[in-house]
């Protein structure tokens, strides 16, 4: 979202969310015999820090990355160079290898077994600006494996924002692309994998940046009970024909029948979006189930998976009937790829991989490439997660949470080569609240920022690693900038920026003509005030210009604690706007300028210093012309990092708690990045998954010492469909001799019961506890999100405050904070949400299972005559009528009807609130029984309030 123009700031038009498509035609390629190479290869050598050098931060990825300039090659090493418009400036680490003669190669040595590679490269554009196609040979230990198609069709943009494909214009950029291929066999560690030029007829040069080597598991087996887009709906797995209508029919049927929709192995052409709502769409894996395509004549239509748009929301373009009525809800997209064919940037075109609005939804292990934006989400919408995914080679953003997106996250995702902000939040007109970007790794970002929040309240940016920003932005940006970011949508609350590592971040802005800092703040639209912006435990390494930067308006409430600045091309601090900032234990070394501060606002920049600061402060800062940057002053080895969570306890955990949380866990196998540690991290949304189709599998936790164990609790993510896993529980004191604690049996994980299974075992001393899984009706692998072990204490901690010893006041909400129970609940929408006093949380029953009830215990018989029922007030909740009755009881077992069943309309125009009155009566228990809902097939309430009059 960068468009920094000289003198003033012409804000760019917003990108309207749209899905982009996977290329529907193979790239032309020619295989020509290799001429024997007689020159001597340049030996491997070290380069700058890689984003994968940083322990404990960033995404866990399933590949091993090697840089071309660090391995043996016979080409020409280019770089390092960070000047915008040069070929090495966009390379990872700002260096690459150019091959310009037949027989020249780059040769990688496998450090682990691999059967697939993704490599990043650049070919020259052609004279027309449409790109060129070529091929390069892939060889293993000298033997030709295949000729791999490569192209420059998805690179080479020119001119000013939003750029064009005219080689005669200025500012050429976006030079690199990526391609992937499988070897057809698994090569062991030590194998020499060579990318070698076979002909220069199609391309005079081939520049190789890096290669990511991967051991891809086999395709996931088709689960039982799913709808198949091919066998049930006739989709074409060859990609020869358009399958859009077939996919749309499949997901519509999946919603109606409550069944997941299966994408088998194949390449599927989609000429338009598939609109999803209330359905799971899953594939055989992102290397096997691939969606792509673009309409041959209507180029604004392309492959993508979209939620329904919210009327009056963030998208203001054309909304077709089947796209209206959003947000979509309860969507899961998992285990497939969307690889598009987008070769230009037209912000109005809906050619993104994922878009629209989706609440209570998850994108998991989805590969997004060659689209305009990976996921541009137009709210209002709530509780949306992207995790364990890859976003590559976008013409614009990687992800943008736009217009009233709340409680949403991108986590454990790898992003590289975006043409605009990699991960962004833009609170245009409607506040973004409580969103987060956590544990992501971001490679080269061509334009703008790696991580940014434009406005927003209570935002978290934590545990990420970013590397190599190219122009018009930095590593992390907090700003009141861009249209609609003002007043209630501006930066507010607590902005947490913690435990991030920034490598070679910041760059020169080609309009401003000075550097942008690695972490920078802007208050262009209005001052940032009243917010707490806390930057803690962060490493800013080898910054291209300044490490820290203030510009465009006054800011306050910013604090830096435990921050390491190691290497900066110009200054430690670049101050171009007034601010009030505190610094504690901020240490700077390797600053290029002798004076570490550039400050032309004088006393307008107010500093509060704590202890431990060094290397960045001077009482006489510099103010004058901008110096040329000096690069390469950063570290060559990674610094120690602050752990993302507290260290494991040195003493055993308390006997009344979960003994397994945070303890070392190991598994017989893992699938991609679903590692054993996920099952003991206290996060029910992350999970361990074993290799597929390879039972039995086991998961073992080391409690650190022999502990009394009498129960284990096993969990799956709350939104997953019902399944039975056949498993046993074993225990050991030494890790070698095992005793069976619970014999093998089918254990059913049901979302209506929280997808949790509790297993009692004979009480005894064990240090090691193991679960062995031999079957799973929902997926051909063992799966657990949490493996909890208890020793006789409660399975949940006691409440932080005791229940009231006296009845609630007679003139207040008698139900507030009282115990509540539902006949069922969906996902994390539990009964307690309806009595917590927060109208933005809510209870939702199981879907398609009326009648459903919600009951509150007032603690004693109370005189009651009125209930007030609420849904979240956000306009994302459209008008609906729920059919319900009110019942009461003095015992909790025998209920009488206080108000007969009737339709009650919840309208956002009147606060989504309904009041139901009845004759005064003395009751301890109040119950609502739901038999219908015009907008969603479940009972729903955000607040259940009870009053005496």
mmCIF file of N, CA, C and O in Angstrom, residues 245-314:
data_model
loop_
_atom_site.group_PDB
_atom_site.id
_atom_site.type_symbol
_atom_site.label_atom_id
_atom_site.label_comp_id
_atom_site.label_asym_id
_atom_site.label_seq_id
_atom_site.Cartn_x
_atom_site.Cartn_y
_atom_site.Cartn_z
ATOM 1 N N UNK A 245 -18.674 -24.399 -12.341
ATOM 2 C CA UNK A 245 -20.047 -24.760 -11.973
ATOM 3 C C UNK A 245 -20.074 -26.055 -11.180
ATOM 4 O O UNK A 245 -20.897 -26.217 -10.262
ATOM 5 N N UNK A 246 -19.184 -26.996 -11.520
ATOM 6 C CA UNK A 246 -19.141 -28.277 -10.799
ATOM 7 C C UNK A 246 -18.698 -28.062 -9.343
ATOM 8 O O UNK A 246 -19.263 -28.644 -8.416
ATOM 9 N N UNK A 247 -17.686 -27.233 -9.151
ATOM 10 C CA UNK A 247 -17.230 -26.939 -7.791
ATOM 11 C C UNK A 247 -18.322 -26.210 -7.003
ATOM 12 O O UNK A 247 -18.554 -26.502 -5.828
ATOM 13 N N UNK A 248 -18.991 -25.245 -7.667
ATOM 14 C CA UNK A 248 -20.022 -24.507 -6.957
ATOM 15 C C UNK A 248 -21.159 -25.433 -6.524
ATOM 16 O O UNK A 248 -21.669 -25.342 -5.396
ATOM 17 N N UNK A 249 -21.543 -26.342 -7.403
ATOM 18 C CA UNK A 249 -22.595 -27.297 -7.038
ATOM 19 C C UNK A 249 -22.148 -28.173 -5.875
ATOM 20 O O UNK A 249 -22.939 -28.505 -4.987
ATOM 21 N N UNK A 250 -20.886 -28.561 -5.868
ATOM 22 C CA UNK A 250 -20.377 -29.435 -4.812
ATOM 23 C C UNK A 250 -20.391 -28.736 -3.453
ATOM 24 O O UNK A 250 -20.836 -29.308 -2.458
ATOM 25 N N UNK A 251 -19.907 -27.500 -3.384
ATOM 26 C CA UNK A 251 -19.865 -26.825 -2.082
ATOM 27 C C UNK A 251 -21.264 -26.442 -1.619
ATOM 28 O O UNK A 251 -21.538 -26.437 -0.407
ATOM 29 N N UNK A 252 -22.172 -26.147 -2.551
ATOM 30 C CA UNK A 252 -23.554 -25.875 -2.145
ATOM 31 C C UNK A 252 -24.190 -27.129 -1.549
ATOM 32 O O UNK A 252 -24.894 -27.063 -0.531
ATOM 33 N N UNK A 253 -23.939 -28.283 -2.178
ATOM 34 C CA UNK A 253 -24.469 -29.540 -1.647
ATOM 35 C C UNK A 253 -23.811 -29.888 -0.316
ATOM 36 O O UNK A 253 -24.466 -30.403 0.599
ATOM 37 N N UNK A 254 -22.514 -29.595 -0.187
ATOM 38 C CA UNK A 254 -21.823 -29.863 1.064
ATOM 39 C C UNK A 254 -22.431 -29.097 2.214
ATOM 40 O O UNK A 254 -22.608 -29.632 3.313
ATOM 41 N N UNK A 255 -22.763 -27.848 1.966
ATOM 42 C CA UNK A 255 -23.405 -27.064 3.031
ATOM 43 C C UNK A 255 -24.780 -27.641 3.361
ATOM 44 O O UNK A 255 -25.141 -27.799 4.536
ATOM 45 N N UNK A 256 -25.574 -27.934 2.343
ATOM 46 C CA UNK A 256 -26.930 -28.410 2.581
ATOM 47 C C UNK A 256 -26.949 -29.738 3.331
ATOM 48 O O UNK A 256 -27.825 -29.987 4.159
ATOM 49 N N UNK A 257 -25.961 -30.600 3.042
ATOM 50 C CA UNK A 257 -25.942 -31.936 3.629
ATOM 51 C C UNK A 257 -25.042 -32.044 4.856
ATOM 52 O O UNK A 257 -24.967 -33.110 5.470
ATOM 53 N N UNK A 258 -24.322 -30.967 5.187
ATOM 54 C CA UNK A 258 -23.412 -31.026 6.319
ATOM 55 C C UNK A 258 -22.239 -31.959 6.079
ATOM 56 O O UNK A 258 -21.736 -32.582 7.017
ATOM 57 N N UNK A 259 -21.746 -32.016 4.831
ATOM 58 C CA UNK A 259 -20.653 -32.930 4.481
ATOM 59 C C UNK A 259 -19.497 -32.138 3.885
ATOM 60 O O UNK A 259 -19.694 -31.131 3.192
ATOM 61 N N UNK A 260 -18.286 -32.596 4.157
ATOM 62 C CA UNK A 260 -17.103 -31.972 3.568
ATOM 63 C C UNK A 260 -17.047 -32.268 2.075
ATOM 64 O O UNK A 260 -17.602 -33.270 1.595
ATOM 65 N N UNK A 261 -16.369 -31.400 1.344
ATOM 66 C CA UNK A 261 -16.203 -31.562 -0.101
ATOM 67 C C UNK A 261 -14.739 -31.869 -0.383
ATOM 68 O O UNK A 261 -13.842 -31.184 0.114
ATOM 69 N N UNK A 262 -14.515 -32.897 -1.192
ATOM 70 C CA UNK A 262 -13.177 -33.441 -1.444
ATOM 71 C C UNK A 262 -12.692 -33.065 -2.840
ATOM 72 O O UNK A 262 -13.412 -33.224 -3.832
ATOM 73 N N UNK A 263 -11.444 -32.539 -2.892
ATOM 74 C CA UNK A 263 -10.771 -32.257 -4.166
ATOM 75 C C UNK A 263 -9.700 -33.329 -4.345
ATOM 76 O O UNK A 263 -8.673 -33.297 -3.651
ATOM 77 N N UNK A 264 -9.874 -34.288 -5.228
ATOM 78 C CA UNK A 264 -8.850 -35.325 -5.399
ATOM 79 C C UNK A 264 -7.634 -34.774 -6.134
ATOM 80 O O UNK A 264 -7.594 -33.603 -6.540
ATOM 81 N N UNK A 265 -6.636 -35.619 -6.312
ATOM 82 C CA UNK A 265 -5.457 -35.230 -7.073
ATOM 83 C C UNK A 265 -5.872 -34.792 -8.473
ATOM 84 O O UNK A 265 -6.666 -35.446 -9.152
ATOM 85 N N UNK A 266 -5.340 -33.679 -8.923
ATOM 86 C CA UNK A 266 -5.655 -33.174 -10.257
ATOM 87 C C UNK A 266 -5.371 -31.698 -10.348
ATOM 88 O O UNK A 266 -5.094 -31.023 -9.345
ATOM 89 N N UNK A 267 -5.424 -31.182 -11.574
ATOM 90 C CA UNK A 267 -5.314 -29.755 -11.847
ATOM 91 C C UNK A 267 -6.645 -29.307 -12.411
ATOM 92 O O UNK A 267 -7.062 -29.780 -13.471
ATOM 93 N N UNK A 268 -7.323 -28.422 -11.712
ATOM 94 C CA UNK A 268 -8.688 -28.043 -12.039
ATOM 95 C C UNK A 268 -8.725 -26.601 -12.524
ATOM 96 O O UNK A 268 -8.191 -25.706 -11.863
ATOM 97 N N UNK A 269 -9.360 -26.381 -13.663
ATOM 98 C CA UNK A 269 -9.490 -25.037 -14.219
ATOM 99 C C UNK A 269 -10.795 -24.416 -13.738
ATOM 100 O O UNK A 269 -11.868 -25.007 -13.863
ATOM 101 N N UNK A 270 -10.674 -23.210 -13.174
ATOM 102 C CA UNK A 270 -11.829 -22.435 -12.738
ATOM 103 C C UNK A 270 -11.773 -21.082 -13.437
ATOM 104 O O UNK A 270 -10.788 -20.357 -13.319
ATOM 105 N N UNK A 271 -12.834 -20.746 -14.154
ATOM 106 C CA UNK A 271 -12.895 -19.448 -14.827
ATOM 107 C C UNK A 271 -13.491 -18.362 -13.945
ATOM 108 O O UNK A 271 -13.611 -17.219 -14.365
ATOM 109 N N UNK A 272 -13.879 -18.710 -12.719
ATOM 110 C CA UNK A 272 -14.525 -17.732 -11.849
ATOM 111 C C UNK A 272 -14.373 -18.199 -10.405
ATOM 112 O O UNK A 272 -13.908 -19.315 -10.139
ATOM 113 N N UNK A 273 -14.809 -17.355 -9.485
ATOM 114 C CA UNK A 273 -14.765 -17.707 -8.070
ATOM 115 C C UNK A 273 -15.716 -18.851 -7.774
ATOM 116 O O UNK A 273 -16.774 -18.971 -8.381
ATOM 117 N N UNK A 274 -15.362 -19.632 -6.768
ATOM 118 C CA UNK A 274 -16.290 -20.541 -6.114
ATOM 119 C C UNK A 274 -16.639 -19.901 -4.778
ATOM 120 O O UNK A 274 -15.743 -19.560 -3.995
ATOM 121 N N UNK A 275 -17.911 -19.709 -4.520
ATOM 122 C CA UNK A 275 -18.371 -19.022 -3.307
ATOM 123 C C UNK A 275 -18.752 -20.076 -2.269
ATOM 124 O O UNK A 275 -19.584 -20.949 -2.537
ATOM 125 N N UNK A 276 -18.133 -19.983 -1.104
ATOM 126 C CA UNK A 276 -18.312 -20.994 -0.066
ATOM 127 C C UNK A 276 -18.980 -20.386 1.157
ATOM 128 O O UNK A 276 -18.772 -19.220 1.477
ATOM 129 N N UNK A 277 -19.767 -21.217 1.855
ATOM 130 C CA UNK A 277 -20.423 -20.794 3.088
ATOM 131 C C UNK A 277 -20.811 -22.050 3.856
ATOM 132 O O UNK A 277 -21.463 -22.953 3.308
ATOM 133 N N UNK A 278 -20.368 -22.163 5.105
ATOM 134 C CA UNK A 278 -20.773 -23.273 5.940
ATOM 135 C C UNK A 278 -20.336 -24.620 5.418
ATOM 136 O O UNK A 278 -21.087 -25.601 5.509
ATOM 137 N N UNK A 279 -19.105 -24.709 4.904
ATOM 138 C CA UNK A 279 -18.658 -25.955 4.282
ATOM 139 C C UNK A 279 -17.156 -26.112 4.458
ATOM 140 O O UNK A 279 -16.422 -25.128 4.592
ATOM 141 N N UNK A 280 -16.699 -27.356 4.447
ATOM 142 C CA UNK A 280 -15.268 -27.673 4.412
ATOM 143 C C UNK A 280 -14.895 -28.096 3.001
ATOM 144 O O UNK A 280 -15.538 -28.976 2.417
ATOM 145 N N UNK A 281 -13.861 -27.468 2.448
ATOM 146 C CA UNK A 281 -13.325 -27.827 1.140
ATOM 147 C C UNK A 281 -11.887 -28.250 1.352
ATOM 148 O O UNK A 281 -11.056 -27.447 1.775
ATOM 149 N N UNK A 282 -11.572 -29.506 1.075
ATOM 150 C CA UNK A 282 -10.248 -30.031 1.398
ATOM 151 C C UNK A 282 -9.710 -30.866 0.246
ATOM 152 O O UNK A 282 -10.458 -31.435 -0.543
ATOM 153 N N UNK A 283 -8.377 -30.919 0.171
ATOM 154 C CA UNK A 283 -7.754 -31.634 -0.927
ATOM 155 C C UNK A 283 -6.764 -32.679 -0.463
ATOM 156 O O UNK A 283 -6.602 -32.935 0.739
ATOM 157 N N UNK A 284 -6.079 -33.266 -1.433
ATOM 158 C CA UNK A 284 -5.099 -34.322 -1.174
ATOM 159 C C UNK A 284 -3.737 -33.767 -0.802
ATOM 160 O O UNK A 284 -2.794 -34.523 -0.590
ATOM 161 N N UNK A 285 -3.608 -32.452 -0.721
ATOM 162 C CA UNK A 285 -2.347 -31.789 -0.412
ATOM 163 C C UNK A 285 -2.038 -30.762 -1.469
ATOM 164 O O UNK A 285 -2.446 -30.903 -2.633
ATOM 165 N N UNK A 286 -1.310 -29.688 -1.105
ATOM 166 C CA UNK A 286 -1.076 -28.601 -2.066
ATOM 167 C C UNK A 286 -0.179 -28.975 -3.232
ATOM 168 O O UNK A 286 -0.127 -28.232 -4.217
ATOM 169 N N UNK A 287 0.526 -30.112 -3.165
ATOM 170 C CA UNK A 287 1.295 -30.579 -4.317
ATOM 171 C C UNK A 287 0.440 -31.443 -5.244
ATOM 172 O O UNK A 287 0.895 -31.805 -6.336
ATOM 173 N N UNK A 288 -0.767 -31.765 -4.840
ATOM 174 C CA UNK A 288 -1.578 -32.722 -5.594
ATOM 175 C C UNK A 288 -2.912 -32.150 -6.078
ATOM 176 O O UNK A 288 -3.321 -32.424 -7.208
ATOM 177 N N UNK A 289 -3.600 -31.397 -5.238
ATOM 178 C CA UNK A 289 -4.894 -30.825 -5.616
ATOM 179 C C UNK A 289 -4.685 -29.353 -5.925
ATOM 180 O O UNK A 289 -4.425 -28.556 -5.013
ATOM 181 N N UNK A 290 -4.781 -28.985 -7.196
ATOM 182 C CA UNK A 290 -4.382 -27.652 -7.644
ATOM 183 C C UNK A 290 -5.528 -27.003 -8.409
ATOM 184 O O UNK A 290 -6.062 -27.584 -9.355
ATOM 185 N N UNK A 291 -5.900 -25.803 -7.989
ATOM 186 C CA UNK A 291 -6.916 -25.016 -8.672
ATOM 187 C C UNK A 291 -6.244 -23.893 -9.444
ATOM 188 O O UNK A 291 -5.310 -23.272 -8.946
ATOM 189 N N UNK A 292 -6.740 -23.631 -10.657
ATOM 190 C CA UNK A 292 -6.173 -22.553 -11.443
ATOM 191 C C UNK A 292 -7.127 -22.100 -12.520
ATOM 192 O O UNK A 292 -8.292 -22.461 -12.529
ATOM 193 N N UNK A 293 -6.605 -21.286 -13.410
ATOM 194 C CA UNK A 293 -7.403 -20.853 -14.541
ATOM 195 C C UNK A 293 -7.830 -19.409 -14.467
ATOM 196 O O UNK A 293 -7.832 -18.773 -13.406
ATOM 197 N N UNK A 294 -8.225 -18.894 -15.619
ATOM 198 C CA UNK A 294 -8.705 -17.515 -15.744
ATOM 199 C C UNK A 294 -9.634 -17.472 -16.933
ATOM 200 O O UNK A 294 -9.416 -18.144 -17.943
ATOM 201 N N UNK A 295 -10.680 -16.684 -16.816
ATOM 202 C CA UNK A 295 -11.659 -16.621 -17.902
ATOM 203 C C UNK A 295 -10.970 -16.159 -19.181
ATOM 204 O O UNK A 295 -10.199 -15.183 -19.168
ATOM 205 N N UNK A 296 -11.223 -16.831 -20.312
ATOM 206 C CA UNK A 296 -10.476 -16.494 -21.535
ATOM 207 C C UNK A 296 -10.809 -15.126 -22.110
ATOM 208 O O UNK A 296 -9.982 -14.553 -22.834
ATOM 209 N N UNK A 297 -11.972 -14.573 -21.803
ATOM 210 C CA UNK A 297 -12.331 -13.260 -22.358
ATOM 211 C C UNK A 297 -12.622 -12.228 -21.271
ATOM 212 O O UNK A 297 -12.243 -11.063 -21.411
ATOM 213 N N UNK A 298 -13.267 -12.619 -20.195
ATOM 214 C CA UNK A 298 -13.568 -11.697 -19.098
ATOM 215 C C UNK A 298 -12.430 -11.792 -18.086
ATOM 216 O O UNK A 298 -12.497 -12.535 -17.119
ATOM 217 N N UNK A 299 -11.396 -11.008 -18.301
ATOM 218 C CA UNK A 299 -10.148 -11.202 -17.557
ATOM 219 C C UNK A 299 -10.232 -10.769 -16.104
ATOM 220 O O UNK A 299 -9.294 -10.996 -15.334
ATOM 221 N N UNK A 300 -11.334 -10.174 -15.703
ATOM 222 C CA UNK A 300 -11.499 -9.857 -14.278
ATOM 223 C C UNK A 300 -12.074 -11.032 -13.496
ATOM 224 O O UNK A 300 -12.297 -10.932 -12.286
ATOM 225 N N UNK A 301 -12.321 -12.147 -14.174
ATOM 226 C CA UNK A 301 -12.793 -13.368 -13.531
ATOM 227 C C UNK A 301 -11.683 -14.410 -13.554
ATOM 228 O O UNK A 301 -11.073 -14.643 -14.602
ATOM 229 N N UNK A 302 -11.427 -15.024 -12.420
ATOM 230 C CA UNK A 302 -10.356 -16.016 -12.345
ATOM 231 C C UNK A 302 -10.610 -16.929 -11.157
ATOM 232 O O UNK A 302 -11.491 -16.686 -10.327
ATOM 233 N N UNK A 303 -9.831 -17.986 -11.092
ATOM 234 C CA UNK A 303 -9.996 -18.972 -10.027
ATOM 235 C C UNK A 303 -9.796 -18.332 -8.664
ATOM 236 O O UNK A 303 -8.958 -17.460 -8.489
ATOM 237 N N UNK A 304 -10.551 -18.797 -7.700
ATOM 238 C CA UNK A 304 -10.407 -18.345 -6.333
ATOM 239 C C UNK A 304 -11.543 -18.873 -5.497
ATOM 240 O O UNK A 304 -12.590 -19.264 -6.009
ATOM 241 N N UNK A 305 -11.337 -18.888 -4.192
ATOM 242 C CA UNK A 305 -12.352 -19.318 -3.251
ATOM 243 C C UNK A 305 -12.761 -18.096 -2.427
ATOM 244 O O UNK A 305 -11.920 -17.507 -1.741
ATOM 245 N N UNK A 306 -14.047 -17.740 -2.489
ATOM 246 C CA UNK A 306 -14.529 -16.500 -1.880
ATOM 247 C C UNK A 306 -15.636 -16.775 -0.877
ATOM 248 O O UNK A 306 -16.485 -17.651 -1.096
ATOM 249 N N UNK A 307 -15.630 -16.001 0.209
ATOM 250 C CA UNK A 307 -16.797 -15.901 1.047
ATOM 251 C C UNK A 307 -17.768 -14.902 0.454
ATOM 252 O O UNK A 307 -17.445 -14.146 -0.470
ATOM 253 N N UNK A 308 -18.962 -14.877 1.000
ATOM 254 C CA UNK A 308 -19.965 -13.926 0.532
ATOM 255 C C UNK A 308 -19.626 -12.521 1.035
ATOM 256 O O UNK A 308 -19.139 -12.347 2.147
ATOM 257 N N UNK A 309 -19.915 -11.527 0.204
ATOM 258 C CA UNK A 309 -19.665 -10.141 0.585
ATOM 259 C C UNK A 309 -20.726 -9.646 1.567
ATOM 260 O O UNK A 309 -21.888 -10.051 1.507
ATOM 261 N N UNK A 310 -20.309 -8.734 2.442
ATOM 262 C CA UNK A 310 -21.237 -8.094 3.369
ATOM 263 C C UNK A 310 -21.788 -6.830 2.715
ATOM 264 O O UNK A 310 -21.009 -5.953 2.317
ATOM 265 N N UNK A 311 -23.093 -6.718 2.584
ATOM 266 C CA UNK A 311 -23.652 -5.480 2.002
ATOM 267 C C UNK A 311 -23.200 -4.258 2.788
ATOM 268 O O UNK A 311 -23.254 -4.238 4.025
ATOM 269 N N UNK A 312 -22.730 -3.243 2.068
ATOM 270 C CA UNK A 312 -22.242 -2.039 2.727
ATOM 271 C C UNK A 312 -20.896 -2.197 3.380
ATOM 272 O O UNK A 312 -20.450 -1.308 4.101
ATOM 273 N N UNK A 313 -20.225 -3.329 3.137
ATOM 274 C CA UNK A 313 -18.942 -3.600 3.766
ATOM 275 C C UNK A 313 -17.774 -3.112 2.947
ATOM 276 O O UNK A 313 -17.866 -2.143 2.177
ATOM 277 N N UNK A 314 -16.653 -3.801 3.091
ATOM 278 C CA UNK A 314 -15.409 -3.332 2.514
ATOM 279 C C UNK A 314 -15.309 -3.429 1.016
ATOM 280 O O UNK A 314 -14.449 -2.789 0.416
#
